[in-house]
Coordinates of C-alpha atoms in Angstrom, one line a residue:
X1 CA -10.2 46.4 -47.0
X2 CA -8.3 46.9 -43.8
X3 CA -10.2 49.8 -41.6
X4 CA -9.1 50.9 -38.3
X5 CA -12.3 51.7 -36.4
X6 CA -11.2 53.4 -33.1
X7 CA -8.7 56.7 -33.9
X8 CA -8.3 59.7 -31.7
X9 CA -7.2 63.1 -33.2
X10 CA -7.1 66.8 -32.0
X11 CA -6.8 69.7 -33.2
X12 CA -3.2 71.3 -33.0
X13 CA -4.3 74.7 -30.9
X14 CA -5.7 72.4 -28.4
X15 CA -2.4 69.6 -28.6
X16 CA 0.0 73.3 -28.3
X17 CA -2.2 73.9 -24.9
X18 CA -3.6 70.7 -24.0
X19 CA -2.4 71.7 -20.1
X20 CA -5.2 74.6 -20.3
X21 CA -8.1 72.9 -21.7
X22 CA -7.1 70.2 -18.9
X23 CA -7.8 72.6 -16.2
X24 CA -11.7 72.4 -16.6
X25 CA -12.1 68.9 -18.3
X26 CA -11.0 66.3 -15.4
X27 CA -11.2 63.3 -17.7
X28 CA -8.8 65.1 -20.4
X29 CA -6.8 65.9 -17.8
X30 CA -6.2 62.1 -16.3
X31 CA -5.7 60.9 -19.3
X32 CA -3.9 63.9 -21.0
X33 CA -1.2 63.3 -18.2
X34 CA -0.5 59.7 -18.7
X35 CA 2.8 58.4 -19.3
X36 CA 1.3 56.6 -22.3
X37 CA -0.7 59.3 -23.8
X38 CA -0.4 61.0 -26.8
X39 CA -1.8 63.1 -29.4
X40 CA -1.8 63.5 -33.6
X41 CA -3.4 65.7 -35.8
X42 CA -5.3 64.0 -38.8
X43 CA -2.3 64.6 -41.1
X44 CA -0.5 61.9 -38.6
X45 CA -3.2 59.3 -39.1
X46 CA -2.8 59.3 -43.1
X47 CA 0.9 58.5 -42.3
X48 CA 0.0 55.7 -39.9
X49 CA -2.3 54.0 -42.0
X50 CA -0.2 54.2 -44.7
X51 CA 2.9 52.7 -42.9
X52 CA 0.9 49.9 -41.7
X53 CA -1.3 49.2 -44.9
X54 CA -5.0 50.4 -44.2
X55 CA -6.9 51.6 -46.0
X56 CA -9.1 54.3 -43.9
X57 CA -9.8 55.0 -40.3
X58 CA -12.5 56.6 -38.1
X59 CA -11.5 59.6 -36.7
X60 CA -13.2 61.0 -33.8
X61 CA -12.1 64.2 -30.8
X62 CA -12.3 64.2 -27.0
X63 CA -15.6 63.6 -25.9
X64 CA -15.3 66.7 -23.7
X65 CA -18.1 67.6 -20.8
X66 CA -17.8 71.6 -22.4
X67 CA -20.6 70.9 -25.4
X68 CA -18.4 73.7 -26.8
X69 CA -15.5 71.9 -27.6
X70 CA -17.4 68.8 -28.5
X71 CA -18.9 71.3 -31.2
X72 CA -15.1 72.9 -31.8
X73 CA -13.3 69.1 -32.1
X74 CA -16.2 68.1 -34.0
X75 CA -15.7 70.9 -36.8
X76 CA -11.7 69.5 -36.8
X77 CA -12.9 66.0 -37.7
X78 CA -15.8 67.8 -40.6
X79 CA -12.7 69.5 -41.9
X80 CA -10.2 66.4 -42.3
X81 CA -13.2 64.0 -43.4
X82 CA -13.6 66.2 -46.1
X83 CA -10.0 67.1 -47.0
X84 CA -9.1 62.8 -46.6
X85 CA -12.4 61.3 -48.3
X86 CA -10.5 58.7 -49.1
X87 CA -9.1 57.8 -46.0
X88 CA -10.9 58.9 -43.2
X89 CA -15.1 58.7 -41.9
X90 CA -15.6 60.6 -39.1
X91 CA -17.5 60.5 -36.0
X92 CA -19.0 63.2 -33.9
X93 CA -18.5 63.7 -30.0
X94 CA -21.5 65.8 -28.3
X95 CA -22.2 65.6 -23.9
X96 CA -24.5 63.9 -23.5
X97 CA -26.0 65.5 -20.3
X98 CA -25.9 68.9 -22.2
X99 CA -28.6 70.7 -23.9
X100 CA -28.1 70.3 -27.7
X101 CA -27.2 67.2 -28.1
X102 CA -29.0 65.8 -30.5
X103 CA -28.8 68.9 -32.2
X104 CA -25.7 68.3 -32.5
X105 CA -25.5 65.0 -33.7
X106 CA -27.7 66.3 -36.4
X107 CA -25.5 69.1 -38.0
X108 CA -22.6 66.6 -38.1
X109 CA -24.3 64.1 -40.1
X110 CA -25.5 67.1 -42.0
X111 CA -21.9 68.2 -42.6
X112 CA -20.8 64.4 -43.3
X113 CA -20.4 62.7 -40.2
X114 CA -21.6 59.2 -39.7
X115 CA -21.2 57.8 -36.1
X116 CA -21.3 59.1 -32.8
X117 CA -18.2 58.6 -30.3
X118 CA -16.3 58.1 -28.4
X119 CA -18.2 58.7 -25.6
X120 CA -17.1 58.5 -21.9
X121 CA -20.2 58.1 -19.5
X122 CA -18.0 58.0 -16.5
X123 CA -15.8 60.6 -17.5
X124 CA -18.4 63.2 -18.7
X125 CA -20.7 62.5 -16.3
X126 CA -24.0 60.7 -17.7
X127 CA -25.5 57.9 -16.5
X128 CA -26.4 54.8 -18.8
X129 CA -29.1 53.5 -17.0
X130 CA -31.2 56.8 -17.0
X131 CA -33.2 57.3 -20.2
X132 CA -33.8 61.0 -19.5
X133 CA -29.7 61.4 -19.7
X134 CA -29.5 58.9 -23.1
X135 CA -32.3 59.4 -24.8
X136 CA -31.5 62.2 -26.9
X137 CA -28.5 60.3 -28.3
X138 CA -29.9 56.9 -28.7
X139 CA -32.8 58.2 -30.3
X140 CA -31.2 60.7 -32.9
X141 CA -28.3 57.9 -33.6
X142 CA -31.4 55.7 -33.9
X143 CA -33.1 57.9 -36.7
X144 CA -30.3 58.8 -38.7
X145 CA -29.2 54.9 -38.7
X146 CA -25.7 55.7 -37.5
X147 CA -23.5 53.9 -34.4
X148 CA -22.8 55.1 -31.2
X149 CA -19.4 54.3 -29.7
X150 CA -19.4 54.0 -25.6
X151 CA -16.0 53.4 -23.8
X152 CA -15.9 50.5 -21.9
X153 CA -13.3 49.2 -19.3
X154 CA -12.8 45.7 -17.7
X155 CA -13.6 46.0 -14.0
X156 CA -10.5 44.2 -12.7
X157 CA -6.9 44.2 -12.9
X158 CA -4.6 47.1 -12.7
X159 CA -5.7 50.4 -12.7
X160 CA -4.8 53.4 -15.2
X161 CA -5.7 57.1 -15.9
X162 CA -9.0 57.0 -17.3
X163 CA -10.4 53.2 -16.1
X164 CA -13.9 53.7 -14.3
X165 CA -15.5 51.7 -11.8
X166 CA -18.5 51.4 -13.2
X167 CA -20.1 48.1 -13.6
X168 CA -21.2 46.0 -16.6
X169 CA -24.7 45.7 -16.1
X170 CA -24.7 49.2 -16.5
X171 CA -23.9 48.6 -20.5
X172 CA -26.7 45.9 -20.6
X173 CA -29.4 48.2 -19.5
X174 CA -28.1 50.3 -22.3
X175 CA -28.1 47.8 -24.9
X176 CA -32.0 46.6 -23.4
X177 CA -33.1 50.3 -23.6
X178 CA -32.3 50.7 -27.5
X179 CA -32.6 47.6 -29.2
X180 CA -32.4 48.7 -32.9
X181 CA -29.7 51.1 -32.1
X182 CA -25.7 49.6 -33.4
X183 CA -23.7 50.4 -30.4
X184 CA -19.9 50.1 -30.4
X185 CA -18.7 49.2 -27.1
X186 CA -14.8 50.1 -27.3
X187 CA -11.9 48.1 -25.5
X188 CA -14.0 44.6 -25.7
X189 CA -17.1 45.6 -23.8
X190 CA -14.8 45.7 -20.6
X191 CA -15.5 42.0 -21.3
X192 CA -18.8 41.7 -21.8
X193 CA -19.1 39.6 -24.7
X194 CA -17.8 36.9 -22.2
X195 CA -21.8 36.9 -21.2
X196 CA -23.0 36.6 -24.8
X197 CA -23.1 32.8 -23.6
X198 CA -26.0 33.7 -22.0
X199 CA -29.2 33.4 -24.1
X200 CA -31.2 36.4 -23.3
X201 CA -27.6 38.7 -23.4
X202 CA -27.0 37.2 -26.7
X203 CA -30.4 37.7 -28.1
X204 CA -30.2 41.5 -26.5
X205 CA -26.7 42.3 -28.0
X206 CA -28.0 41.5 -31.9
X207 CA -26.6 45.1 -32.9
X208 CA -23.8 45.3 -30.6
X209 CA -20.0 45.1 -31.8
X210 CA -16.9 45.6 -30.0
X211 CA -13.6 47.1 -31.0
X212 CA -9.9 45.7 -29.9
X213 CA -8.8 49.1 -29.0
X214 CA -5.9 49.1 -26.3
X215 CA -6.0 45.2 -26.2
X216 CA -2.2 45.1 -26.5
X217 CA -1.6 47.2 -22.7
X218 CA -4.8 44.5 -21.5
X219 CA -4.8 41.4 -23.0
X220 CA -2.6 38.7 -24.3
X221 CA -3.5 36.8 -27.7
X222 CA -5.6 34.4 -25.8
X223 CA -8.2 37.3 -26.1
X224 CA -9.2 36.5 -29.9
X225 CA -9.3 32.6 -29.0
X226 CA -11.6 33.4 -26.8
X227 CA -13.7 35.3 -29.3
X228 CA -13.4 32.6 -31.7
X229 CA -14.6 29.6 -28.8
X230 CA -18.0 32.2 -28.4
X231 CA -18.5 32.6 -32.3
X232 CA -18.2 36.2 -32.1
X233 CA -15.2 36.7 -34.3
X234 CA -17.9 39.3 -36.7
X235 CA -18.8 41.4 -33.7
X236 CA -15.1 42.3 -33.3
X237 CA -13.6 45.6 -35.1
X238 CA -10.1 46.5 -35.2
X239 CA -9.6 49.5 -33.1
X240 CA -6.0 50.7 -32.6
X241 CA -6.5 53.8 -30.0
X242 CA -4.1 55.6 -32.3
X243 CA -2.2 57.9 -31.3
X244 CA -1.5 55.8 -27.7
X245 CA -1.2 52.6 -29.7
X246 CA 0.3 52.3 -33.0
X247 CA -1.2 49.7 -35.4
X248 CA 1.2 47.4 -35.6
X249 CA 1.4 47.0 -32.0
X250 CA -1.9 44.5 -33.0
X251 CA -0.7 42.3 -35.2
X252 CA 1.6 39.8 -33.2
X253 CA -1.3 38.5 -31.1
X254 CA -3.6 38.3 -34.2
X255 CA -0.8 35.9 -35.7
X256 CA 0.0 33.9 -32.3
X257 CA -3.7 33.4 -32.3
X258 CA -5.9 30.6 -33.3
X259 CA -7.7 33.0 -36.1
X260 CA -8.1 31.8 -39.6
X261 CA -6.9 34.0 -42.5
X262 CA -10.9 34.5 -43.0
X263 CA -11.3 35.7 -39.0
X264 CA -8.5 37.5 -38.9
X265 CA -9.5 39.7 -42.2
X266 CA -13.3 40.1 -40.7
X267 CA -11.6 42.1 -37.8
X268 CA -9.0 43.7 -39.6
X269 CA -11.5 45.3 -41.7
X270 CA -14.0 43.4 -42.5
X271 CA -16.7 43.2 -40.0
X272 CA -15.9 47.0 -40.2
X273 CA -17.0 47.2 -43.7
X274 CA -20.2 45.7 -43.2
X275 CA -21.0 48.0 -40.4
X276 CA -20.7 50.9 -42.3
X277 CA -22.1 49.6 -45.8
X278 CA -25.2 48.7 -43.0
X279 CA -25.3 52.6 -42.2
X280 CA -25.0 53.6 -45.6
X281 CA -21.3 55.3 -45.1
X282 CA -19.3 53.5 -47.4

């Protein structure tokens, strides 16, 4: 089963007048304005996994700092889930630093959503290392049994609309703080997982994966070698960033690489798979 894990869709009202909902949401609006963004609807996902041969994707919205259109993307994504059942598992996007949250995360899993993310801490303004900030989230994600997905950027090379400056020990504390919680960490941990050579990060990162998403704009296919020298190669899940990326864009490094046919299914869908059959959503 091929499953790409990292898929970004909006409503149409909102795509018709993204410009508006920009003027209050900074972190929409850097990244709404880049050359390389773009948006899609869910019906524009079906069409993209079907074109490239997957079989189902997880769909999540803008993880906005209004808690009201985290609720209002949120009941887009419980819409589509429901209407593609066979194609598409959704997660739910809630702000963190806003009261509700975990109420939140609640009445999506209620209404069929099974992950939480993507979640911005930079851009919506929460801090990692302060429990009172994350524990609402971590905790609830904790209970139901569910992931949480935290954006991640490398802290060198060129910069972009959207890339942060905040530094990876940050995600470490994180991971230390909720140890049985299964945390995504999106575009490869910022590069993280380099550290999982280190005994105590390694024992500390047990439920911690990390999706490929926007590897192609980052990395060149020495990325998955890499992964495949550290042993990680079932932490890794295939994350396109759809709409900015399309699938295919992927699968030229994969085949330049040094992956077996048995590696390069784990992250194509694989490790994916077992993630989710862990959380009871497939």
């Amino acid at each position: 089963m091929k499953i790409d894990s990292h898929v970004h869709v909006t409503p149409p009202d909102i795509i018709a007048n993204w410009e508006k909902y920009a003027e209050k949401e900074p972190h929409f609006s850097a990244i709404s304005h880049s050359k390389v963004n773009k948006f899609a609807a869910a019906e524009d996902v079906i069409t993209a996994l079907n074109k490239d041969g997957f079989d189902k994707a997880v769909i999540f919205g803008f993880g906005f700092r209004d808690p009201g259109l985290c609720r209002y993307v949120n009941d887009y994504v419980i819409e589509k889930v429901r209407e593609f059942s066979d194609k598409l598992i959704g997660f739910a996007v809630v702000s963190p630093g806003a009261a509700g949250s975990s109420a939140e995360i609640e009445r999506c899993y209620n209404a069929g959503l099974r992950g939480v993310g993507e979640l911005f801490p930079v851009g919506q303004g929460f801090n990692l290392e302060d429990k009172n900030e994350t524990d609402a989230i971590a905790r609830i994600c904790s209970r139901l049994g569910i992931p949480l997905m935290l954006h991640a950027n490398e802290p060198v090379g060129h910069d972009y609309p959207g890339k942060s400056d905040a530094p990876l020990r940050l995600l470490e504390t994180f991971v230390k703080n909720y140890p049985d919680l299964k945390i995504i960490f999106a575009h490869f941990g910022g590069g993280i997982f380099l550290y999982e050579t280190m005994k105590e990060i390694n024992e500390s990162f047990k439920n911690v994966y990390y999706d490929t998403a926007a590897a192609p704009f980052l990395y060149d296919y020495r990325i998955y070698n890499a992964i495949k020298a550290l042993g990680l190669c079932e932490k890794i899940l295939f994350g396109s960033d759809y709409p900015i990326l399309p699938l295919s864009r992927y699968f030229d490094a994969l085949e330049q690489s040094d992956l077996t046919i048995k590696e390069k299914e784990l992250i194509l869908g694989g490790n994916s798979q077992k993630l989710l059959m862990s959380c009871n959503i497939l």
